[in-house]
């Protein structure tokens, strides 16, 4: 969700873009098919509490009023309830885990702006002389809403800077100028009191919103740290379990090889048995590396190259480091490992004496693996079913596995879909 928003706002969004993004809300920047996270749902619950608190403050102030046009007050109260209801739709949907297609930016900007304007204006009008009290629930509402949007667009919240920016904003200078004008023209004390309460409410709202964002963002960070710690504990337990299983496998392999060595008297046969044991153990090690995350291609190639050399086969060409130094995800690594194993084993079983392995990058995030040998030609379509090469063709498709004749043998080429190098999602460091 953050990556799409970052693209929409540009690499270095302006302050105006960021504030318009905050007013439009987080839903504009979503895809509509992502489940809400726990921290988002917690903030949504906080928003609903702030909306309910705003309405309660209005109703208490309305019940304590002894003057004023009752019909007008009732209309303002109804308008405030409608505005609060509209603003509650998004957090309620997130709490229920429901997502819809995101609205247009301009549409969301207009209706949310009108809803917030209506809620703030009616709250200020209904509360009367204690207008600054409305800043507390409204500040909590605005802060939690802004935090959702900041998370969505990938901008790091910086509430400590909000007070300074508000101090030098046009809104602050406008209200301050109106107060000074009222003093200059000897306005009524009630007018000055009203303007002063609005001024205090504005500052209180900014401070409360900043505290809400700072607290919830800090709490979210602590929850993320705790979750990461628990995930690391789970991974560590899995590593220990796999290490135990690997230990048992190694012992069984060594015991089996020991029995075989006792049964043979030929030194060459014993050496071949040890080489085979070494290869099996290296494949076990490679399996652990691939399970651990994102291995390099050379880590996958290494045990197969060592096996080829240990069998006395001349390996006259290998892929360059710049190609094998790239990383790939676990699923692609398993597929690449399978292809290398099948092609090299096919050449070894055909009694090849010279062998070459080539890698070529192909457009569209694919890589081409070619194994060339001098073991003579064969018909790819005639490979018996159930063999490794036959299964590879069946799984990948005939268009991805091709064979051609060479001067002394054949070359088999497999084209594999290979994921791009893993990259951490870029998150904007700009503060707002």
CSV table of C-alpha atoms in Angstrom, one decimal:
chain,number,residue,atom,x,y,z
A,1,UNK,CA,0.0,0.0,0.0
A,2,UNK,CA,2.8,2.4,0.8
A,3,UNK,CA,4.7,1.7,-2.4
A,4,UNK,CA,1.7,2.7,-4.6
A,5,UNK,CA,1.2,5.9,-2.6
A,6,UNK,CA,4.9,6.8,-2.9
A,7,UNK,CA,4.6,6.5,-6.6
A,8,UNK,CA,1.5,8.7,-6.7
A,9,UNK,CA,3.0,11.4,-4.6
A,10,UNK,CA,6.4,11.3,-6.3
A,11,UNK,CA,9.9,10.8,-5.0
A,12,UNK,CA,9.9,14.1,-3.0
A,13,UNK,CA,6.3,15.2,-2.3
A,14,UNK,CA,5.7,18.8,-1.4
A,15,UNK,CA,4.2,19.9,1.9
A,16,UNK,CA,0.9,20.7,0.1
A,17,UNK,CA,0.8,17.3,-1.4
A,18,UNK,CA,1.3,15.7,2.0
A,19,UNK,CA,-1.4,17.7,3.7
A,20,UNK,CA,-3.8,17.0,0.8
A,21,UNK,CA,-2.9,13.3,1.1
A,22,UNK,CA,-3.8,13.5,4.9
A,23,UNK,CA,-7.1,15.1,4.2
A,24,UNK,CA,-8.0,12.6,1.5
A,25,UNK,CA,-7.4,9.8,4.0
A,26,UNK,CA,-5.6,6.4,3.9
A,27,UNK,CA,-8.3,4.6,1.8
A,28,UNK,CA,-7.3,6.5,-1.4
A,29,UNK,CA,-3.8,5.0,-1.3
A,30,UNK,CA,-4.9,1.4,-0.7
A,31,UNK,CA,-5.5,-1.4,-3.2
A,32,UNK,CA,-8.8,-2.5,-1.6
A,33,UNK,CA,-7.6,-6.1,-1.3
A,34,UNK,CA,-5.3,-6.0,1.6
A,35,UNK,CA,-6.4,-7.2,5.1
A,36,UNK,CA,-6.0,-4.5,7.8
A,37,UNK,CA,-3.2,-5.0,10.2
A,38,UNK,CA,-3.7,-5.2,14.0
A,39,UNK,CA,-2.2,-1.8,14.5
A,40,UNK,CA,-4.5,-0.3,11.9
A,41,UNK,CA,-7.5,-1.8,13.6
A,42,UNK,CA,-6.3,-0.5,17.0
A,43,UNK,CA,-6.1,3.0,15.6
A,44,UNK,CA,-9.5,2.6,14.1
A,45,UNK,CA,-11.0,1.7,17.5
A,46,UNK,CA,-9.3,4.8,18.9
A,47,UNK,CA,-10.9,6.9,16.2
A,48,UNK,CA,-14.3,5.6,17.0
A,49,UNK,CA,-13.8,6.4,20.7
A,50,UNK,CA,-12.7,9.9,19.7
A,51,UNK,CA,-15.8,10.4,17.5
A,52,UNK,CA,-18.0,9.2,20.3
A,53,UNK,CA,-16.3,11.5,22.7
A,54,UNK,CA,-16.8,14.5,20.4
A,55,UNK,CA,-20.6,13.7,20.3
A,56,UNK,CA,-20.8,13.2,24.0
A,57,UNK,CA,-19.2,16.6,24.6
A,58,UNK,CA,-21.7,18.2,22.3
A,59,UNK,CA,-24.7,16.5,23.9
A,60,UNK,CA,-23.6,17.4,27.4
A,61,UNK,CA,-23.1,21.0,26.4
A,62,UNK,CA,-26.4,21.0,24.6
A,63,UNK,CA,-28.2,19.5,27.6
A,64,UNK,CA,-26.8,22.3,29.8
A,65,UNK,CA,-27.9,25.1,27.5
A,66,UNK,CA,-30.7,27.3,28.8
A,67,UNK,CA,-30.6,29.9,25.9
A,68,UNK,CA,-30.6,29.7,22.2
A,69,UNK,CA,-32.8,28.6,19.3
A,70,UNK,CA,-33.7,25.0,20.1
A,71,UNK,CA,-34.5,24.2,16.4
A,72,UNK,CA,-31.2,25.6,15.2
A,73,UNK,CA,-29.3,23.7,17.9
A,74,UNK,CA,-31.1,20.5,16.9
A,75,UNK,CA,-30.2,21.0,13.2
A,76,UNK,CA,-26.5,21.6,14.1
A,77,UNK,CA,-26.5,18.5,16.4
A,78,UNK,CA,-28.1,16.4,13.6
A,79,UNK,CA,-25.5,17.7,11.1
A,80,UNK,CA,-22.7,16.8,13.6
A,81,UNK,CA,-24.0,13.3,14.0
A,82,UNK,CA,-24.2,12.8,10.2
A,83,UNK,CA,-20.6,14.0,9.8
A,84,UNK,CA,-19.4,11.8,12.6
A,85,UNK,CA,-21.2,8.8,11.0
A,86,UNK,CA,-19.6,9.4,7.6
A,87,UNK,CA,-16.2,9.6,9.2
A,88,UNK,CA,-16.9,6.4,11.2
A,89,UNK,CA,-17.5,4.3,8.0
A,90,UNK,CA,-13.8,3.8,7.3
A,91,UNK,CA,-12.7,2.7,10.8
A,92,UNK,CA,-15.8,0.4,11.2
A,93,UNK,CA,-15.0,-1.3,7.9
A,94,UNK,CA,-11.3,-1.8,8.9
A,95,UNK,CA,-12.4,-3.2,12.3
A,96,UNK,CA,-14.7,-5.7,10.6
A,97,UNK,CA,-11.9,-6.6,8.1
A,98,UNK,CA,-13.9,-5.4,5.1
A,99,UNK,CA,-12.3,-3.7,2.2
A,100,UNK,CA,-13.8,-1.9,-0.8
A,101,UNK,CA,-12.5,-0.4,-4.0
A,102,UNK,CA,-10.7,2.9,-3.1
A,103,UNK,CA,-12.5,6.1,-4.1
A,104,UNK,CA,-11.1,8.8,-6.3
A,105,UNK,CA,-8.7,11.3,-4.7
A,106,UNK,CA,-10.8,14.4,-5.5
A,107,UNK,CA,-14.0,12.7,-4.3
A,108,UNK,CA,-12.5,11.6,-1.0
A,109,UNK,CA,-10.8,15.0,-0.5
A,110,UNK,CA,-14.1,16.8,-0.9
A,111,UNK,CA,-16.4,14.7,1.2
A,112,UNK,CA,-13.9,14.2,4.0
A,113,UNK,CA,-13.1,17.9,4.1
A,114,UNK,CA,-16.8,18.8,4.3
A,115,UNK,CA,-17.3,16.1,7.0
A,116,UNK,CA,-14.5,17.4,9.2
A,117,UNK,CA,-15.5,21.0,8.6
A,118,UNK,CA,-19.1,20.3,9.6
A,119,UNK,CA,-18.0,18.3,12.7
A,120,UNK,CA,-15.6,21.0,13.9
A,121,UNK,CA,-18.0,23.9,13.2
A,122,UNK,CA,-21.0,22.3,14.8
A,123,UNK,CA,-18.9,21.2,17.8
A,124,UNK,CA,-17.6,24.7,18.4
A,125,UNK,CA,-21.0,26.2,18.0
A,126,UNK,CA,-22.7,23.8,20.3
A,127,UNK,CA,-20.2,23.8,23.1
A,128,UNK,CA,-20.3,27.6,23.6
A,129,UNK,CA,-17.8,29.3,25.9
A,130,UNK,CA,-15.9,26.0,26.6
A,131,UNK,CA,-14.9,25.5,23.0
A,132,UNK,CA,-11.3,24.6,23.9
A,133,UNK,CA,-12.7,21.4,25.5
A,134,UNK,CA,-13.7,20.2,22.0
A,135,UNK,CA,-10.1,20.2,21.0
A,136,UNK,CA,-9.3,17.1,23.0
A,137,UNK,CA,-11.5,14.6,21.2
A,138,UNK,CA,-11.1,16.3,17.9
A,139,UNK,CA,-7.3,16.3,18.3
A,140,UNK,CA,-7.4,12.6,19.1
A,141,UNK,CA,-9.6,12.0,16.1
A,142,UNK,CA,-7.4,14.0,13.7
A,143,UNK,CA,-4.2,12.5,15.1
A,144,UNK,CA,-5.3,8.9,14.7
A,145,UNK,CA,-6.7,9.6,11.2
A,146,UNK,CA,-3.5,11.3,10.1
A,147,UNK,CA,-1.4,8.3,11.5
A,148,UNK,CA,-3.4,5.8,9.3
A,149,UNK,CA,-2.7,7.9,6.2
A,150,UNK,CA,1.0,8.4,7.1
A,151,UNK,CA,1.4,4.7,7.4
A,152,UNK,CA,-0.4,4.2,4.1
A,153,UNK,CA,1.8,6.7,2.1
A,154,UNK,CA,5.0,5.5,3.8
A,155,UNK,CA,5.9,8.8,5.5
A,156,UNK,CA,7.5,8.8,8.9
A,157,UNK,CA,5.3,10.7,11.4
A,158,UNK,CA,7.1,13.6,13.1
A,159,UNK,CA,4.5,15.2,15.5
A,160,UNK,CA,7.2,17.1,17.4
A,161,UNK,CA,7.5,19.4,14.4
A,162,UNK,CA,3.8,20.1,14.1
A,163,UNK,CA,3.7,22.8,16.7
A,164,UNK,CA,6.5,24.7,15.0
A,165,UNK,CA,4.9,24.4,11.6
A,166,UNK,CA,1.5,25.4,13.0
A,167,UNK,CA,3.2,28.5,14.6
A,168,UNK,CA,4.4,29.7,11.2
A,169,UNK,CA,1.3,28.6,9.3
A,170,UNK,CA,-1.1,31.0,7.5
A,171,UNK,CA,-4.0,29.6,9.7
A,172,UNK,CA,-2.2,30.6,12.9
A,173,UNK,CA,-1.3,34.1,11.6
A,174,UNK,CA,-4.8,34.6,10.4
A,175,UNK,CA,-6.4,33.9,13.8
A,176,UNK,CA,-3.7,35.9,15.6
A,177,UNK,CA,-4.3,38.8,13.2
A,178,UNK,CA,-8.0,38.7,13.8
A,179,UNK,CA,-7.4,38.9,17.6
A,180,UNK,CA,-5.1,41.8,17.2
A,181,UNK,CA,-7.6,43.6,15.0
A,182,UNK,CA,-10.3,43.0,17.5
A,183,UNK,CA,-8.1,44.6,20.2
A,184,UNK,CA,-7.3,47.5,18.0
A,185,UNK,CA,-10.9,48.3,17.2
A,186,UNK,CA,-12.0,47.9,20.8
A,187,UNK,CA,-14.2,44.8,20.2
A,188,UNK,CA,-16.7,43.5,22.8
A,189,UNK,CA,-15.3,41.4,25.6
A,190,UNK,CA,-17.5,38.5,24.5
A,191,UNK,CA,-16.0,38.7,21.0
A,192,UNK,CA,-12.4,38.7,22.4
A,193,UNK,CA,-13.3,35.8,24.7
A,194,UNK,CA,-14.7,33.8,21.8
A,195,UNK,CA,-11.7,34.4,19.7
A,196,UNK,CA,-9.3,33.6,22.6
A,197,UNK,CA,-11.1,30.3,23.2
A,198,UNK,CA,-10.9,29.4,19.5
A,199,UNK,CA,-7.1,30.3,19.6
A,200,UNK,CA,-6.5,28.1,22.6
A,201,UNK,CA,-8.6,25.3,21.1
A,202,UNK,CA,-6.5,25.3,18.0
A,203,UNK,CA,-3.3,25.0,19.9
A,204,UNK,CA,-4.7,22.4,22.2
A,205,UNK,CA,-6.0,20.4,19.2
A,206,UNK,CA,-2.5,20.4,17.5
A,207,UNK,CA,-0.8,19.4,20.8
A,208,UNK,CA,-3.3,16.6,21.5
A,209,UNK,CA,-3.1,15.3,17.9
A,210,UNK,CA,0.7,15.3,18.2
A,211,UNK,CA,0.6,13.4,21.5
A,212,UNK,CA,-1.9,10.9,20.0
A,213,UNK,CA,0.3,10.2,16.9
A,214,UNK,CA,3.5,10.0,19.0
A,215,UNK,CA,2.0,7.6,21.5
A,216,UNK,CA,0.3,5.3,19.0
A,217,UNK,CA,3.3,5.3,16.7
A,218,UNK,CA,5.6,4.4,19.6
A,219,UNK,CA,3.2,1.7,20.8
A,220,UNK,CA,3.0,0.3,17.3
A,221,UNK,CA,6.9,0.3,17.1
A,222,UNK,CA,7.0,-1.6,20.4
A,223,UNK,CA,4.5,-4.1,19.2
A,224,UNK,CA,6.5,-4.6,16.0
A,225,UNK,CA,9.6,-5.2,18.0
A,226,UNK,CA,7.9,-7.7,20.2
A,227,UNK,CA,6.4,-9.5,17.2
A,228,UNK,CA,9.8,-9.6,15.5
A,229,UNK,CA,11.4,-11.0,18.6
A,230,UNK,CA,8.8,-13.8,18.8
A,231,UNK,CA,9.2,-14.6,15.1
A,232,UNK,CA,13.0,-14.8,15.7
A,233,UNK,CA,12.4,-17.2,18.6
A,234,UNK,CA,10.2,-19.4,16.3
A,235,UNK,CA,12.8,-19.3,13.6
A,236,UNK,CA,15.5,-20.2,16.2
A,237,UNK,CA,13.5,-23.2,17.4
A,238,UNK,CA,13.0,-24.3,13.8
A,239,UNK,CA,16.8,-24.0,13.2
A,240,UNK,CA,17.5,-26.1,16.3
A,241,UNK,CA,15.0,-28.7,15.2
A,242,UNK,CA,16.5,-28.8,11.7
A,243,UNK,CA,20.0,-29.0,13.2
A,244,UNK,CA,18.9,-32.0,15.2
A,245,UNK,CA,17.4,-33.7,12.2
A,246,UNK,CA,20.5,-32.9,10.1
A,247,UNK,CA,22.6,-34.4,12.9
A,248,UNK,CA,20.6,-37.6,12.8
A,249,UNK,CA,20.7,-37.7,9.0
A,250,UNK,CA,24.5,-37.3,9.0
A,251,UNK,CA,25.0,-40.0,11.6
A,252,UNK,CA,22.8,-42.4,9.6
A,253,UNK,CA,24.7,-41.6,6.4
A,254,UNK,CA,28.1,-42.1,8.1
A,255,UNK,CA,27.0,-45.4,9.6
A,256,UNK,CA,25.7,-46.6,6.2
A,257,UNK,CA,28.9,-45.6,4.5
A,258,UNK,CA,30.9,-47.3,7.2
A,259,UNK,CA,29.0,-50.5,6.6
A,260,UNK,CA,29.6,-50.2,2.9
A,261,UNK,CA,33.4,-49.5,3.3
A,262,UNK,CA,33.7,-52.6,5.5
A,263,UNK,CA,32.1,-54.7,2.7
A,264,UNK,CA,34.5,-53.5,0.0
A,265,UNK,CA,38.1,-54.2,-0.3
A,266,UNK,CA,38.8,-52.0,-3.3
A,267,UNK,CA,40.5,-48.7,-2.4
A,268,UNK,CA,38.9,-46.9,-5.5
A,269,UNK,CA,35.5,-48.1,-4.4
A,270,UNK,CA,36.0,-46.8,-0.9
A,271,UNK,CA,37.2,-43.5,-2.3
A,272,UNK,CA,34.1,-43.3,-4.5
A,273,UNK,CA,31.9,-44.1,-1.5
A,274,UNK,CA,33.5,-41.3,0.5
A,275,UNK,CA,33.1,-38.8,-2.3
A,276,UNK,CA,29.4,-39.8,-2.6
A,277,UNK,CA,29.0,-39.3,1.1
A,278,UNK,CA,30.6,-35.9,0.8
A,279,UNK,CA,28.2,-34.9,-2.0
A,280,UNK,CA,25.1,-36.0,0.0
A,281,UNK,CA,26.2,-34.0,3.0
A,282,UNK,CA,26.9,-30.9,0.9
A,283,UNK,CA,23.4,-31.2,-0.6
A,284,UNK,CA,22.0,-31.4,3.0
A,285,UNK,CA,23.9,-28.2,3.8
A,286,UNK,CA,22.6,-26.5,0.6
A,287,UNK,CA,19.0,-27.5,1.6
A,288,UNK,CA,19.5,-25.7,4.9
A,289,UNK,CA,20.9,-22.6,3.1
A,290,UNK,CA,17.9,-22.5,0.7
A,291,UNK,CA,15.4,-22.9,3.6
A,292,UNK,CA,17.2,-20.0,5.4
A,293,UNK,CA,16.1,-17.4,2.9
A,294,UNK,CA,17.8,-16.0,-0.2
A,295,UNK,CA,20.9,-18.0,-1.4
A,296,UNK,CA,23.4,-16.9,-4.0
A,297,UNK,CA,23.4,-18.9,-7.3
A,298,UNK,CA,27.0,-19.9,-6.7
A,299,UNK,CA,26.0,-21.5,-3.4
A,300,UNK,CA,23.6,-23.7,-5.4
A,301,UNK,CA,26.2,-24.5,-8.1
A,302,UNK,CA,29.1,-25.2,-5.7
A,303,UNK,CA,28.2,-28.8,-4.5
A,304,UNK,CA,27.4,-29.9,-8.1
A,305,UNK,CA,30.7,-28.5,-9.5
A,306,UNK,CA,32.6,-30.2,-6.7
A,307,UNK,CA,31.0,-33.5,-7.5
A,308,UNK,CA,31.9,-33.2,-11.2
A,309,UNK,CA,35.5,-32.5,-10.4
A,310,UNK,CA,35.7,-35.3,-7.8
A,311,UNK,CA,34.5,-37.8,-10.4
A,312,UNK,CA,37.5,-36.8,-12.7
A,313,UNK,CA,35.3,-35.0,-15.2
A,314,UNK,CA,37.0,-32.0,-16.9
A,315,UNK,CA,35.0,-28.9,-16.2
A,316,UNK,CA,36.3,-26.6,-18.9
A,317,UNK,CA,33.8,-23.7,-18.5
A,318,UNK,CA,31.8,-22.3,-15.6
A,319,UNK,CA,29.5,-19.2,-15.2
A,320,UNK,CA,31.2,-15.9,-14.3
A,321,UNK,CA,30.9,-14.5,-10.8
A,322,UNK,CA,28.8,-11.5,-11.8
A,323,UNK,CA,26.0,-13.9,-12.8
A,324,UNK,CA,26.3,-16.3,-9.9
A,325,UNK,CA,26.7,-13.6,-7.3
A,326,UNK,CA,23.0,-12.7,-7.5
A,327,UNK,CA,20.5,-13.8,-4.8
A,328,UNK,CA,17.1,-15.4,-5.4
A,329,UNK,CA,14.2,-16.4,-3.3
A,330,UNK,CA,13.8,-19.8,-1.8
A,331,UNK,CA,11.3,-21.1,-4.3
A,332,UNK,CA,13.3,-20.0,-7.3
A,333,UNK,CA,16.5,-21.4,-5.7
A,334,UNK,CA,14.8,-24.8,-5.3
A,335,UNK,CA,13.9,-24.8,-9.0
A,336,UNK,CA,17.4,-23.8,-10.1
A,337,UNK,CA,18.9,-26.4,-7.8
A,338,UNK,CA,16.7,-29.1,-9.4
A,339,UNK,CA,17.6,-28.1,-12.9
A,340,UNK,CA,21.3,-28.1,-12.2
A,341,UNK,CA,21.1,-31.5,-10.5
A,342,UNK,CA,19.1,-33.0,-13.3
A,343,UNK,CA,21.3,-31.7,-16.1
A,344,UNK,CA,24.6,-32.5,-14.5
A,345,UNK,CA,23.5,-36.0,-13.3
A,346,UNK,CA,22.2,-36.7,-16.9
A,347,UNK,CA,25.7,-35.9,-18.3
A,348,UNK,CA,27.5,-37.9,-15.5
A,349,UNK,CA,25.3,-41.0,-16.0
A,350,UNK,CA,26.0,-40.7,-19.8
A,351,UNK,CA,29.8,-41.1,-19.0
A,352,UNK,CA,30.8,-37.6,-20.0
A,353,UNK,CA,34.5,-36.8,-19.7
A,354,UNK,CA,34.3,-33.1,-20.4
A,355,UNK,CA,31.5,-30.8,-19.3
A,356,UNK,CA,30.6,-27.0,-19.4
A,357,UNK,CA,28.0,-25.0,-17.5
A,358,UNK,CA,26.8,-21.7,-18.8
A,359,UNK,CA,24.3,-19.1,-17.5
A,360,UNK,CA,22.7,-16.4,-19.5
A,361,UNK,CA,20.2,-13.7,-18.4
A,362,UNK,CA,17.1,-13.6,-20.5
A,363,UNK,CA,14.6,-10.7,-20.7
A,364,UNK,CA,11.5,-10.9,-18.4
A,365,UNK,CA,13.3,-11.9,-15.2
A,366,UNK,CA,14.4,-15.3,-16.5
A,367,UNK,CA,17.8,-17.1,-16.7
A,368,UNK,CA,19.0,-19.7,-19.1
A,369,UNK,CA,21.1,-22.7,-17.8
A,370,UNK,CA,23.0,-24.8,-20.3
A,371,UNK,CA,25.0,-28.0,-19.6
A,372,UNK,CA,27.2,-29.1,-22.5
A,373,UNK,CA,28.9,-32.6,-22.5
A,374,UNK,CA,30.8,-34.9,-24.8
A,375,UNK,CA,28.8,-38.0,-24.0
A,376,UNK,CA,27.1,-38.2,-27.5
A,377,UNK,CA,23.6,-37.2,-28.5
A,378,UNK,CA,20.2,-38.4,-27.4
A,379,UNK,CA,16.6,-37.8,-28.2
A,380,UNK,CA,14.9,-35.6,-25.6
A,381,UNK,CA,11.5,-37.0,-26.5
A,382,UNK,CA,12.7,-40.6,-26.0
A,383,UNK,CA,13.7,-40.1,-22.3
A,384,UNK,CA,11.8,-42.6,-20.3
A,385,UNK,CA,9.0,-41.3,-18.1
A,386,UNK,CA,9.9,-41.0,-14.5
A,387,UNK,CA,13.5,-39.9,-15.1
A,388,UNK,CA,14.6,-36.6,-13.7
A,389,UNK,CA,15.0,-35.0,-17.2
A,390,UNK,CA,11.6,-36.2,-18.2
A,391,UNK,CA,9.9,-34.9,-15.1
A,392,UNK,CA,11.7,-31.6,-15.6
A,393,UNK,CA,10.3,-31.3,-19.1
A,394,UNK,CA,6.8,-32.2,-17.9
A,395,UNK,CA,6.8,-29.6,-15.1
A,396,UNK,CA,8.4,-26.7,-17.0
A,397,UNK,CA,7.1,-27.4,-20.4
A,398,UNK,CA,8.8,-28.5,-23.7
A,399,UNK,CA,9.4,-24.8,-24.7
A,400,UNK,CA,11.6,-24.3,-21.6
A,401,UNK,CA,13.8,-27.4,-22.0
A,402,UNK,CA,15.7,-27.7,-25.3
A,403,UNK,CA,18.5,-29.9,-26.6
A,404,UNK,CA,20.9,-29.4,-29.5
A,405,UNK,CA,23.8,-31.5,-30.9
A,406,UNK,CA,27.4,-30.4,-30.4
A,407,UNK,CA,30.6,-31.7,-32.1
A,408,UNK,CA,31.1,-34.5,-29.6
A,409,UNK,CA,27.9,-34.6,-27.6
A,410,UNK,CA,24.9,-32.5,-26.8
A,411,UNK,CA,23.9,-29.3,-25.0
A,412,UNK,CA,20.7,-29.1,-22.9
A,413,UNK,CA,19.3,-25.7,-22.1
A,414,UNK,CA,16.7,-24.9,-19.4
A,415,UNK,CA,15.0,-21.5,-19.2
A,416,UNK,CA,13.9,-20.8,-15.6
A,417,UNK,CA,11.8,-18.0,-14.2
A,418,UNK,CA,14.1,-16.3,-11.6
A,419,UNK,CA,12.8,-13.7,-9.2
A,420,UNK,CA,14.7,-10.4,-9.2
A,421,UNK,CA,17.2,-9.7,-6.4
A,422,UNK,CA,15.3,-9.1,-3.2
A,423,UNK,CA,15.1,-5.4,-2.3
A,424,UNK,CA,13.7,-3.7,0.7
A,425,UNK,CA,10.7,-1.5,0.0
A,426,UNK,CA,11.8,2.1,-0.1
A,427,UNK,CA,10.0,4.1,2.6
A,428,UNK,CA,10.0,7.9,2.4
A,429,UNK,CA,12.1,9.4,5.1
A,430,UNK,CA,10.5,12.8,4.8
A,431,UNK,CA,8.7,13.8,7.9
A,432,UNK,CA,5.4,15.6,8.1
